[in-house]
Coordinates of N, CA and C and ligand atoms in Angstrom, one line a residue:
M40 N 8.2 20.8 -11.1 CA 9.6 20.4 -10.7 C 9.9 20.7 -9.3
S41 N 10.6 19.8 -8.6 CA 10.8 20.0 -7.2 C 12.3 19.6 -6.9
S42 N 12.6 19.6 -5.6 CA 14.0 19.1 -5.2 C 14.0 17.6 -5.0
R43 N 12.8 17.0 -5.2 CA 12.8 15.5 -5.1 C 13.4 14.9 -6.3
K44 N 14.1 13.8 -6.1 CA 14.7 13.1 -7.3 C 13.6 12.6 -8.2
P45 N 13.7 12.9 -9.5 CA 12.6 12.4 -10.4 C 12.7 10.9 -10.6
V46 N 11.6 10.3 -10.9 CA 11.5 8.9 -11.2 C 10.8 8.6 -12.5
I47 N 11.4 7.8 -13.4 CA 10.7 7.4 -14.5 C 10.6 5.8 -14.4
A48 N 9.3 5.4 -14.3 CA 9.1 3.9 -14.2 C 8.4 3.4 -15.4
G49 N 8.8 2.2 -15.8 CA 8.1 1.6 -17.0 C 7.3 0.4 -16.6
N50 N 6.0 0.4 -16.9 CA 5.2 -0.7 -16.6 C 4.9 -1.5 -17.9
W51 N 5.6 -2.6 -18.0 CA 5.5 -3.4 -19.3 C 4.2 -4.2 -19.4
K52 N 3.5 -4.3 -18.4 CA 2.2 -5.0 -18.4 C 2.4 -6.4 -18.9
M53 N 1.4 -7.0 -19.6 CA 1.6 -8.4 -20.0 C 2.2 -8.4 -21.4
N54 N 3.5 -8.0 -21.4 CA 4.2 -7.9 -22.7 C 5.6 -8.4 -22.4
T55 N 6.3 -8.9 -23.4 CA 7.7 -9.3 -23.4 C 7.9 -10.8 -22.9
T56 N 8.5 -11.6 -23.7 CA 9.0 -12.9 -23.2 C 10.2 -12.6 -22.3
P57 N 10.7 -13.6 -21.6 CA 11.9 -13.3 -20.8 C 13.1 -12.9 -21.7
A58 N 13.2 -13.4 -22.9 CA 14.3 -13.0 -23.8 C 14.1 -11.6 -24.3
E59 N 12.9 -11.2 -24.6 CA 12.7 -9.9 -25.1 C 12.9 -8.9 -23.9
G60 N 12.5 -9.3 -22.8 CA 12.6 -8.4 -21.6 C 14.1 -8.2 -21.3
R61 N 14.9 -9.2 -21.4 CA 16.3 -9.1 -21.2 C 16.9 -8.0 -22.1
E62 N 16.5 -8.1 -23.4 CA 17.1 -7.2 -24.4 C 16.6 -5.7 -24.1
L63 N 15.3 -5.6 -23.7 CA 14.8 -4.3 -23.4 C 15.5 -3.7 -22.2
A64 N 15.6 -4.5 -21.2 CA 16.3 -4.1 -19.9 C 17.7 -3.7 -20.2
A65 N 18.4 -4.4 -21.0 CA 19.8 -4.1 -21.2 C 19.9 -2.8 -22.0
A66 N 19.0 -2.6 -22.9 CA 19.1 -1.3 -23.7 C 18.8 -0.1 -22.7
I67 N 17.8 -0.3 -21.8 CA 17.5 0.8 -20.9 C 18.6 1.0 -19.9
A68 N 19.3 0.0 -19.5 CA 20.4 0.2 -18.5 C 21.5 0.9 -19.2
A69 N 21.8 0.5 -20.5 CA 22.9 1.2 -21.2 C 22.6 2.7 -21.5
G70 N 21.3 2.9 -21.9 CA 21.0 4.3 -22.3 C 20.7 5.2 -21.1
S71 N 20.4 4.7 -19.9 CA 20.1 5.6 -18.8 C 21.3 5.9 -18.0
K72 N 22.4 5.3 -18.3 CA 23.6 5.5 -17.4 C 24.1 7.0 -17.5
N73 N 23.8 7.6 -18.6 CA 24.2 9.0 -18.7 C 23.3 10.0 -17.9
H74 N 22.3 9.5 -17.3 CA 21.3 10.3 -16.6 C 21.2 9.9 -15.1
P75 N 22.2 10.0 -14.4 CA 22.1 9.5 -13.0 C 21.2 10.3 -12.1
G76 N 20.8 11.5 -12.6 CA 19.9 12.3 -11.8 C 18.4 11.8 -11.9
V77 N 18.2 10.8 -12.7 CA 16.8 10.3 -12.8 C 16.8 8.9 -12.3
E78 N 15.9 8.6 -11.4 CA 15.7 7.2 -10.9 C 14.9 6.4 -12.0
V79 N 15.4 5.3 -12.5 CA 14.8 4.6 -13.5 C 14.4 3.2 -13.0
I80 N 13.1 2.9 -13.1 CA 12.6 1.6 -12.7 C 11.9 0.9 -13.8
I81 N 12.1 -0.4 -14.0 CA 11.4 -1.1 -15.0 C 10.6 -2.2 -14.3
C82 N 9.4 -2.5 -14.8 CA 8.5 -3.4 -14.2 C 8.1 -4.5 -15.2
P83 N 8.9 -5.5 -15.4 CA 8.6 -6.6 -16.3 C 7.5 -7.5 -15.7
P84 N 6.9 -8.4 -16.5 CA 6.1 -9.4 -15.9 C 6.9 -10.4 -15.1
F85 N 6.2 -11.1 -14.2 CA 6.9 -12.0 -13.2 C 7.9 -12.9 -13.9
T86 N 7.5 -13.5 -15.1 CA 8.3 -14.5 -15.7 C 9.6 -13.9 -16.3
G87 N 9.7 -12.6 -16.4 CA 10.9 -12.0 -16.9 C 11.7 -11.2 -15.9
L88 N 11.3 -11.3 -14.6 CA 12.0 -10.6 -13.6 C 13.5 -11.0 -13.5
A89 N 13.7 -12.3 -13.5 CA 15.1 -12.7 -13.3 C 16.0 -12.3 -14.4
Q90 N 15.5 -12.4 -15.6 CA 16.4 -12.0 -16.8 C 16.6 -10.5 -16.8
A91 N 15.5 -9.7 -16.5 CA 15.6 -8.3 -16.5 C 16.6 -7.8 -15.3
A92 N 16.4 -8.5 -14.2 CA 17.3 -8.1 -13.0 C 18.8 -8.4 -13.4
D93 N 19.0 -9.5 -14.1 CA 20.4 -9.8 -14.5 C 20.9 -8.8 -15.5
A94 N 20.0 -8.4 -16.4 CA 20.5 -7.5 -17.5 C 20.8 -6.1 -16.9
V95 N 20.2 -5.7 -15.9 CA 20.5 -4.3 -15.3 C 21.4 -4.4 -14.1
S96 N 21.9 -5.6 -13.8 CA 22.8 -5.6 -12.6 C 24.1 -4.8 -12.9
G97 N 24.5 -4.1 -11.9 CA 25.7 -3.2 -12.2 C 25.3 -1.9 -12.7
S98 N 24.1 -1.7 -13.0 CA 23.6 -0.3 -13.4 C 22.7 0.2 -12.3
A99 N 22.3 1.5 -12.4 CA 21.4 2.0 -11.4 C 19.9 1.7 -11.6
V100 N 19.6 1.1 -12.7 CA 18.2 0.8 -13.0 C 17.7 -0.2 -12.0
E101 N 16.5 0.1 -11.5 CA 15.9 -0.8 -10.5 C 14.7 -1.6 -11.2
V102 N 14.4 -2.7 -10.5 CA 13.4 -3.6 -11.1 C 12.2 -3.7 -10.1
G103 N 11.0 -3.6 -10.7 CA 9.8 -3.7 -9.9 C 8.9 -4.8 -10.5
A104 N 8.1 -5.5 -9.6 CA 7.1 -6.4 -10.0 C 5.8 -5.6 -10.3
Q105 N 4.9 -6.2 -11.0 CA 3.6 -5.5 -11.3 C 2.5 -5.8 -10.4
N106 N 2.7 -6.7 -9.4 CA 1.7 -7.1 -8.5 C 2.3 -8.0 -7.5
V107 N 1.7 -8.2 -6.4 CA 2.1 -9.2 -5.4 C 1.0 -9.6 -4.5
S108 N 1.1 -10.8 -3.9 CA 0.0 -11.2 -3.0 C 0.2 -10.6 -1.6
S109 N -0.8 -10.4 -0.9 CA -0.7 -10.0 0.5 C -0.5 -11.2 1.4
E110 N -0.6 -12.4 0.9 CA -0.4 -13.6 1.7 C 1.1 -14.0 1.6
E111 N 1.5 -14.7 2.6 CA 2.9 -15.1 2.7 C 3.3 -16.3 1.9
S112 N 2.4 -17.3 2.0 CA 2.6 -18.6 1.2 C 1.3 -19.4 1.4
G113 N 1.2 -20.5 0.7 CA 0.1 -21.4 0.9 C -0.7 -21.6 -0.3
A114 N -2.0 -22.0 -0.1 CA -2.9 -22.5 -1.2 C -3.5 -21.3 -1.9
F115 N -2.7 -20.6 -2.7 CA -3.2 -19.4 -3.5 C -2.7 -19.6 -4.9
T116 N -3.3 -20.5 -5.6 CA -2.9 -20.9 -6.9 C -2.7 -19.7 -7.8
G117 N -1.6 -19.6 -8.5 CA -1.3 -18.5 -9.4 C -0.8 -17.2 -8.8
E118 N -0.7 -17.2 -7.5 CA -0.2 -15.9 -6.8 C 1.3 -16.0 -6.6
V119 N 1.8 -14.8 -6.4 CA 3.3 -14.7 -6.1 C 3.5 -13.9 -4.8
S120 N 4.3 -14.4 -3.9 CA 4.4 -13.7 -2.6 C 5.6 -12.8 -2.6
V121 N 5.7 -12.0 -1.6 CA 6.8 -11.1 -1.4 C 8.1 -11.8 -1.3
S122 N 8.1 -12.9 -0.6 CA 9.4 -13.6 -0.4 C 9.9 -14.2 -1.8
M123 N 9.0 -14.5 -2.7 CA 9.4 -15.0 -4.0 C 10.0 -13.9 -4.8
L124 N 9.8 -12.7 -4.5 CA 10.4 -11.5 -5.2 C 11.7 -11.1 -4.7
A125 N 12.1 -11.7 -3.5 CA 13.4 -11.3 -2.9 C 14.5 -11.5 -3.9
G126 N 15.4 -10.5 -4.1 CA 16.5 -10.7 -4.9 C 16.2 -10.4 -6.4
L127 N 14.9 -10.3 -6.7 CA 14.5 -10.0 -8.1 C 14.0 -8.6 -8.3
A128 N 13.3 -8.1 -7.3 CA 12.7 -6.8 -7.4 C 12.9 -6.0 -6.1
T129 N 13.0 -4.7 -6.3 CA 13.1 -3.7 -5.2 C 11.8 -3.0 -5.0
H130 N 10.9 -3.0 -6.0 CA 9.7 -2.3 -6.0 C 8.5 -3.2 -6.5
V131 N 7.3 -2.8 -6.2 CA 6.2 -3.5 -6.7 C 5.0 -2.5 -6.9
I132 N 4.4 -2.6 -8.1 CA 3.2 -1.8 -8.4 C 2.0 -2.5 -7.6
V133 N 1.3 -1.6 -6.9 CA 0.1 -2.2 -6.2 C -1.1 -1.2 -6.6
G134 N -2.2 -1.9 -6.9 CA -3.4 -1.1 -7.1 C -3.5 -0.5 -8.5
H135 N -2.8 -1.0 -9.5 CA -3.0 -0.5 -10.8 C -4.4 -0.6 -11.2
S136 N -4.9 0.4 -12.0 CA -6.3 0.4 -12.3 C -6.8 -0.8 -13.1
E137 N -5.9 -1.4 -13.9 CA -6.3 -2.7 -14.6 C -6.5 -3.8 -13.6
R138 N -5.8 -3.8 -12.5 CA -6.0 -4.9 -11.5 C -7.3 -4.5 -10.7
R139 N -7.5 -3.3 -10.4 CA -8.7 -2.9 -9.7 C -9.9 -3.2 -10.5
A140 N -9.9 -2.9 -11.9 CA -11.1 -3.0 -12.7 C -11.3 -4.4 -13.1
M141 N -10.2 -5.1 -13.5 CA -10.4 -6.5 -14.2 C -10.3 -7.6 -13.2
Y142 N -9.6 -7.4 -12.1 CA -9.4 -8.4 -11.1 C -10.0 -8.1 -9.7
C143 N -10.9 -7.1 -9.8 CA -11.7 -6.8 -8.6 C -10.9 -6.4 -7.3
E144 N -9.7 -5.8 -7.5 CA -9.0 -5.5 -6.3 C -9.6 -4.2 -5.6
T145 N -9.9 -4.4 -4.4 CA -10.5 -3.3 -3.6 C -9.4 -2.5 -3.0
D146 N -9.7 -1.3 -2.5 CA -8.8 -0.5 -1.7 C -8.2 -1.3 -0.6
E147 N -9.0 -2.0 0.1 CA -8.6 -2.8 1.2 C -7.5 -3.8 0.8
A148 N -7.8 -4.5 -0.3 CA -6.8 -5.5 -0.8 C -5.5 -4.8 -1.2
V149 N -5.6 -3.7 -1.8 CA -4.4 -2.9 -2.2 C -3.6 -2.5 -1.0
A150 N -4.3 -2.0 0.1 CA -3.6 -1.6 1.3 C -2.9 -2.8 1.9
A151 N -3.5 -4.0 1.9 CA -2.9 -5.2 2.5 C -1.6 -5.5 1.7
K152 N -1.6 -5.4 0.4 CA -0.5 -5.6 -0.4 C 0.6 -4.6 -0.1
A153 N 0.3 -3.3 0.0 CA 1.3 -2.3 0.3 C 1.9 -2.6 1.6
V154 N 1.1 -2.9 2.6 CA 1.7 -3.2 4.0 C 2.6 -4.4 3.9
T155 N 2.2 -5.4 3.3 CA 3.1 -6.6 3.2 C 4.3 -6.4 2.4
A156 N 4.2 -5.6 1.3 CA 5.4 -5.3 0.5 C 6.4 -4.5 1.4
H157 N 5.9 -3.5 2.0 CA 6.8 -2.7 2.8 C 7.5 -3.5 3.9
A158 N 6.7 -4.4 4.6 CA 7.2 -5.2 5.7 C 8.4 -6.0 5.3
T159 N 8.5 -6.4 4.0 CA 9.6 -7.2 3.5 C 10.6 -6.4 2.7
G160 N 10.5 -5.1 2.8 CA 11.6 -4.3 2.2 C 11.3 -3.9 0.7
L161 N 10.2 -4.2 0.2 CA 9.8 -3.7 -1.2 C 9.2 -2.4 -1.1
T162 N 9.5 -1.5 -2.0 CA 8.9 -0.2 -2.1 C 7.6 -0.3 -3.0
P163 N 6.4 0.0 -2.4 CA 5.2 0.0 -3.2 C 5.2 1.2 -4.2
I164 N 4.7 0.9 -5.4 CA 4.3 2.0 -6.3 C 2.8 2.0 -6.3
L165 N 2.2 2.8 -5.5 CA 0.7 2.7 -5.3 C 0.0 3.6 -6.4
C166 N -0.8 2.9 -7.2 CA -1.6 3.6 -8.2 C -3.0 4.0 -7.8
V167 N -3.4 5.2 -8.0 CA -4.7 5.7 -7.8 C -5.2 6.5 -9.0
G168 N -6.5 6.6 -9.2 CA -6.9 7.5 -10.3 C -8.4 7.3 -10.6
E169 N -9.1 8.3 -11.0 CA -10.5 8.3 -11.2 C -10.9 7.8 -12.6
D170 N -12.1 7.2 -12.8 CA -12.6 6.9 -14.1 C -13.3 8.1 -14.8
L171 N -13.6 7.9 -16.0 CA -14.2 9.0 -16.8 C -15.4 9.6 -16.2
E172 N -16.3 8.7 -15.7 CA -17.6 9.1 -15.2 C -17.4 10.0 -14.0
T173 N -16.4 9.6 -13.1 CA -16.1 10.4 -11.9 C -15.5 11.8 -12.3
R174 N -14.7 11.8 -13.3 CA -14.1 13.0 -13.8 C -15.2 14.0 -14.3
K175 N -16.1 13.4 -15.1 CA -17.1 14.2 -15.7 C -18.1 14.8 -14.6
S176 N -18.3 14.0 -13.6 CA -19.2 14.5 -12.6 C -18.6 15.5 -11.6
G177 N -17.3 15.8 -11.8 CA -16.6 16.8 -11.0 C -16.2 16.3 -9.6
D178 N -16.2 15.0 -9.5 CA -15.8 14.4 -8.1 C -14.4 13.8 -8.1
A179 N -13.6 14.1 -9.1 CA -12.3 13.5 -9.1 C -11.4 13.7 -7.9
V180 N -11.4 14.9 -7.4 CA -10.5 15.2 -6.3 C -10.9 14.4 -5.1
A181 N -12.2 14.4 -4.7 CA -12.6 13.7 -3.5 C -12.4 12.2 -3.7
A182 N -12.7 11.7 -4.9 CA -12.6 10.3 -5.2 C -11.2 9.8 -5.1
V183 N -10.3 10.5 -5.6 CA -8.9 10.1 -5.7 C -8.2 10.2 -4.3
R184 N -8.6 11.3 -3.6 CA -8.1 11.4 -2.2 C -8.6 10.3 -1.3
G185 N -9.9 9.9 -1.5 CA -10.4 8.8 -0.7 C -9.8 7.5 -1.1
Q186 N -9.5 7.3 -2.3 CA -8.9 6.1 -2.8 C -7.5 6.0 -2.2
L187 N -6.7 7.1 -2.2 CA -5.4 7.1 -1.6 C -5.4 6.7 -0.1
R188 N -6.3 7.4 0.6 CA -6.4 7.1 2.0 C -6.7 5.7 2.3
A189 N -7.7 5.2 1.6 CA -8.2 3.8 1.8 C -7.1 2.8 1.4
S190 N -6.4 3.1 0.4 CA -5.3 2.2 -0.1 C -4.1 2.2 0.7
L191 N -4.0 3.1 1.7 CA -2.9 3.2 2.6 C -3.3 2.9 4.0
D192 N -4.4 2.3 4.2 CA -4.9 1.9 5.5 C -3.9 1.0 6.2
G193 N -3.4 1.4 7.3 CA -2.4 0.6 8.0 C -1.0 0.7 7.6
Y194 N -0.7 1.6 6.6 CA 0.6 1.7 6.0 C 1.4 2.7 6.9
T195 N 2.7 2.4 7.1 CA 3.5 3.3 7.9 C 4.8 3.6 7.3
G196 N 5.1 3.0 6.2 CA 6.5 3.1 5.6 C 6.7 4.3 4.8
W197 N 6.5 5.5 5.4 CA 6.4 6.7 4.6 C 7.7 7.0 3.9
G198 N 8.8 6.5 4.4 CA 10.1 6.8 3.8 C 10.3 5.9 2.5
S199 N 9.4 5.0 2.3 CA 9.6 4.1 1.2 C 8.3 3.9 0.5
L200 N 7.9 4.8 -0.3 CA 6.6 4.8 -1.0 C 6.7 5.7 -2.2
L201 N 6.2 5.1 -3.4 CA 6.0 6.0 -4.5 C 4.5 5.9 -4.8
V202 N 3.9 7.1 -5.2 CA 2.5 7.1 -5.6 C 2.4 7.5 -7.0
A203 N 1.5 6.9 -7.8 CA 1.3 7.2 -9.2 C -0.2 7.6 -9.4
Y204 N -0.4 8.8 -9.8 CA -1.7 9.3 -10.2 C -2.0 8.9 -11.6
E205 N -2.9 8.0 -11.9 CA -3.2 7.5 -13.2 C -4.7 7.6 -13.5
P206 N -5.1 8.7 -14.1 CA -6.6 8.7 -14.4 C -6.9 7.6 -15.4
V207 N -7.9 6.8 -15.1 CA -8.2 5.6 -15.9 C -8.5 6.0 -17.4
W208 N -9.1 7.1 -17.6 CA -9.4 7.6 -18.9 C -8.2 8.0 -19.7
A209 N -7.1 8.1 -19.1 CA -5.9 8.5 -19.8 C -4.9 7.3 -20.1
I210 N -5.2 6.2 -19.5 CA -4.3 5.0 -19.7 C -4.5 4.3 -21.0
G211 N -3.5 4.3 -21.8 CA -3.5 3.5 -23.0 C -4.5 4.2 -24.1
T212 N -4.9 5.4 -23.9 CA -5.9 6.0 -24.8 C -5.2 7.0 -25.7
G213 N -4.0 7.4 -25.4 CA -3.3 8.4 -26.2 C -3.8 9.8 -25.8
A214 N -4.7 9.9 -24.9 CA -5.3 11.1 -24.5 C -4.8 11.4 -23.0
A215 N -3.6 11.9 -22.9 CA -3.1 12.1 -21.5 C -3.9 13.2 -20.9
A216 N -3.9 13.2 -19.5 CA -4.5 14.4 -18.8 C -3.7 15.6 -19.2
S217 N -4.2 16.8 -18.9 CA -3.4 18.0 -19.1 C -2.4 18.1 -17.9
P218 N -1.3 18.7 -18.1 CA -0.4 18.9 -17.0 C -1.0 19.6 -15.8
Q219 N -2.0 20.5 -16.1 CA -2.7 21.2 -15.1 C -3.6 20.3 -14.3
Q220 N -4.3 19.4 -15.0 CA -5.1 18.4 -14.3 C -4.3 17.5 -13.4
A221 N -3.1 17.1 -14.0 CA -2.2 16.2 -13.2 C -1.8 17.0 -11.9
Q222 N -1.3 18.2 -12.1 CA -0.8 19.0 -11.0 C -1.9 19.1 -9.9
E223 N -3.1 19.4 -10.4 CA -4.2 19.7 -9.4 C -4.4 18.4 -8.5
I224 N -4.5 17.3 -9.1 CA -4.8 16.1 -8.3 C -3.5 15.7 -7.5
V225 N -2.4 15.8 -8.1 CA -1.2 15.4 -7.4 C -0.9 16.3 -6.2
G226 N -1.2 17.6 -6.4 CA -1.1 18.5 -5.2 C -2.1 18.1 -4.1
E227 N -3.3 17.7 -4.5 CA -4.3 17.2 -3.5 C -3.8 15.9 -2.8
L228 N -3.2 15.0 -3.6 CA -2.7 13.8 -3.0 C -1.6 14.1 -2.0
R229 N -0.8 15.1 -2.3 CA 0.3 15.4 -1.4 C -0.3 16.0 -0.1
Q230 N -1.4 16.7 -0.2 CA -2.1 17.2 1.0 C -2.7 16.0 1.8
E231 N -3.2 15.0 1.1 CA -3.8 13.9 1.7 C -2.7 13.1 2.5
L232 N -1.5 13.0 1.8 CA -0.4 12.3 2.4 C 0.1 13.1 3.6
S233 N 0.0 14.4 3.6 CA 0.4 15.2 4.7 C -0.5 14.9 5.9
S234 N -1.8 14.7 5.7 CA -2.6 14.5 6.8 C -2.4 13.0 7.3
L235 N -2.0 12.1 6.5 CA -1.7 10.8 6.9 C -0.4 10.6 7.6
A236 N 0.6 11.2 7.0 CA 2.0 10.9 7.3 C 2.8 12.1 7.9
G237 N 2.2 13.3 7.9 CA 2.8 14.5 8.4 C 3.5 15.2 7.2
A238 N 3.6 16.5 7.4 CA 4.0 17.4 6.3 C 5.4 17.0 5.8
D239 N 6.4 16.7 6.6 CA 7.7 16.5 6.2 C 7.8 15.2 5.3
A240 N 7.1 14.2 5.8 CA 7.1 12.9 5.0 C 6.4 13.1 3.7
A241 N 5.3 13.8 3.7 CA 4.6 14.1 2.4 C 5.4 14.8 1.4
E242 N 6.2 15.8 1.9 CA 7.1 16.6 1.1 C 8.1 15.7 0.4
A243 N 8.5 14.6 1.0 CA 9.6 13.8 0.5 C 9.1 12.7 -0.5
I244 N 7.8 12.4 -0.4 CA 7.2 11.3 -1.2 C 7.1 11.7 -2.7
R245 N 7.7 10.9 -3.6 CA 7.6 11.2 -5.0 C 6.2 10.7 -5.5
I246 N 5.6 11.6 -6.2 CA 4.3 11.3 -6.8 C 4.4 11.4 -8.3
L247 N 4.1 10.4 -9.0 CA 4.2 10.3 -10.5 C 2.9 10.5 -11.2
Y248 N 3.0 11.0 -12.4 CA 1.8 11.0 -13.3 C 1.9 9.8 -14.2
G249 N 0.8 9.2 -14.5 CA 0.8 8.1 -15.5 C -0.5 8.2 -16.4
G250 N -0.4 7.8 -17.7 CA -1.5 7.8 -18.6 C -1.1 8.5 -19.9
S251 N -0.7 7.6 -20.9 CA -0.3 8.1 -22.2 C 0.8 9.1 -22.2
V252 N 1.8 8.8 -21.3 CA 3.0 9.6 -21.3 C 3.9 9.2 -22.4
N253 N 4.5 10.1 -23.2 CA 5.5 9.8 -24.2 C 6.6 10.9 -24.2
A254 N 7.6 10.7 -25.1 CA 8.7 11.6 -25.1 C 8.3 13.0 -25.5
T255 N 7.2 13.2 -26.2 CA 6.8 14.5 -26.6 C 6.0 15.2 -25.5
N256 N 5.3 14.5 -24.7 CA 4.5 15.3 -23.7 C 5.0 15.3 -22.3
I257 N 6.1 14.6 -22.0 CA 6.6 14.5 -20.7 C 7.0 15.8 -20.0
G258 N 7.6 16.7 -20.9 CA 8.2 17.9 -20.3 C 7.2 18.8 -19.4
P259 N 6.1 19.1 -19.9 CA 5.1 20.0 -19.1 C 4.7 19.3 -17.8
F260 N 4.6 17.9 -17.8 CA 4.3 17.3 -16.5 C 5.4 17.5 -15.5
I261 N 6.6 17.2 -16.0 CA 7.8 17.3 -15.1 C 7.9 18.7 -14.6
D262 N 7.5 19.7 -15.4 CA 7.6 21.1 -15.0 C 6.7 21.5 -13.8
R263 N 5.7 20.7 -13.5 CA 4.8 21.1 -12.5 C 5.4 20.8 -11.1
P264 N 5.0 21.6 -10.1 CA 5.7 21.6 -8.8 C 5.6 20.3 -8.1
D265 N 4.5 19.6 -8.2 CA 4.3 18.4 -7.4 C 4.5 17.1 -8.2
V266 N 4.6 17.2 -9.5 CA 4.8 15.9 -10.3 C 6.2 15.6 -10.4
D267 N 6.6 14.4 -9.8 CA 8.0 14.0 -9.7 C 8.4 12.9 -10.7
G268 N 7.7 12.8 -11.7 CA 8.1 11.8 -12.7 C 6.9 11.1 -13.3
A269 N 7.1 10.0 -13.9 CA 6.0 9.3 -14.7 C 6.0 7.8 -14.5
L270 N 4.8 7.2 -14.6 CA 4.7 5.8 -14.8 C 4.2 5.6 -16.2
V271 N 5.1 4.9 -17.0 CA 4.9 4.8 -18.4 C 4.5 3.4 -18.8
G272 N 3.4 3.3 -19.6 CA 3.0 2.0 -20.1 C 3.6 1.7 -21.5
G273 N 2.7 2.0 -22.5 CA 3.0 1.7 -23.9 C 4.4 2.1 -24.3
A274 N 4.8 3.4 -23.9 CA 6.1 3.9 -24.4 C 7.3 3.3 -23.7
S275 N 7.0 2.5 -22.6 CA 8.1 1.9 -21.9 C 8.6 0.6 -22.7
L276 N 7.9 0.2 -23.7 CA 8.3 -1.0 -24.4 C 9.2 -0.7 -25.6
K277 N 9.3 0.6 -25.9 CA 10.1 1.1 -27.0 C 11.4 1.7 -26.3
P278 N 12.5 1.1 -26.4 CA 13.7 1.6 -25.6 C 14.0 3.0 -26.0
D279 N 14.0 3.4 -27.3 CA 14.4 4.7 -27.7 C 13.4 5.8 -27.1
E280 N 12.2 5.5 -27.2 CA 11.2 6.4 -26.7 C 11.3 6.5 -25.2
F281 N 11.4 5.4 -24.5 CA 11.5 5.4 -23.0 C 12.8 6.2 -22.6
L282 N 13.9 6.0 -23.3 CA 15.1 6.7 -23.0 C 15.0 8.2 -23.2
R283 N 14.2 8.5 -24.3 CA 14.0 10.0 -24.5 C 13.2 10.6 -23.4
I284 N 12.3 9.8 -22.8 CA 11.5 10.4 -21.6 C 12.5 10.6 -20.5
V285 N 13.4 9.6 -20.3 CA 14.4 9.8 -19.2 C 15.3 11.0 -19.5
E286 N 15.7 11.1 -20.7 CA 16.6 12.2 -21.1 C 15.9 13.6 -20.9
M287 N 14.7 13.7 -21.3 CA 13.9 14.9 -21.2 C 13.8 15.3 -19.7
T288 N 13.5 14.3 -18.9 CA 13.4 14.5 -17.5 C 14.7 15.0 -16.9
A289 N 15.8 14.4 -17.3 CA 17.1 14.7 -16.8 C 17.4 16.2 -17.2
R290 N 17.0 16.6 -18.4 CA 17.3 17.9 -18.8 C 16.6 19.0 -18.0
L291 N 15.4 18.7 -17.6 CA 14.6 19.6 -16.9 C 14.9 19.8 -15.4
Y292 N 15.7 18.8 -14.9 CA 16.1 18.9 -13.5 C 17.4 19.5 -13.3
Ligands
PGA432 P1 0.1 4.0 -20.8 O1 -0.1 3.2 -19.4 O2 1.4 4.9 -20.6 O3 0.2 3.0 -21.9 O4 -1.1 4.9 -20.9 C1 0.3 3.7 -18.2 C2 0.0 2.7 -17.1 O5 -1.0 1.9 -17.2 O6 0.8 2.6 -16.1

């Protein structure tokens, strides 16, 4: 726990039709208004951004996209640019491990997305995390620090950045990292940010944990000094569960 404002972000992944997303967003907006001490962000798929943004308008809930192109416009079939997100999203997830693993996104590509997003006023939610093999070989700290540094190459928007530590082996598996493991890596990430951005900027950046977070296990993560919230996948699709995560977080701050 820290003096930084906690963030609970929901990554809906490739789920929800626009109509389902509107309903989910409305339920989250209604339920989270009692917890103004927690910043709540929802990340619907592109096709549901407009409906979700409409459903949360007038509330404090913010909307993020799940990906963005680093290109401005042109012959990039299937891609979505930052200017297309204007008015729909304030945040964007970059470098999620599913994009890195399944769509071959390199650190360099992720850094280009983060830089472009920031340049147009979007706050990147930058994801980093080691795979199981790296964890087992004892190289997780060095790997994740390296990934963070490379994924922020050229980035200067330190006042507008969220980082999510998401160990690949904990995503969608039901086997979350231990709060100690999360704190260890998140603390290392803060040191890495300090060397990139300076100590004051690094102290202010919120770093989230992600990977099988639910309403039952959120508490001990939030209790850790460097963990400032969570990026939630599966549990973010269930409004009651997601709102309990928000409520637990509010209670601990
Ligand atoms: P999960 O996903 O909560 O379903 O493990 C987290 C994520 O991928 O952001």
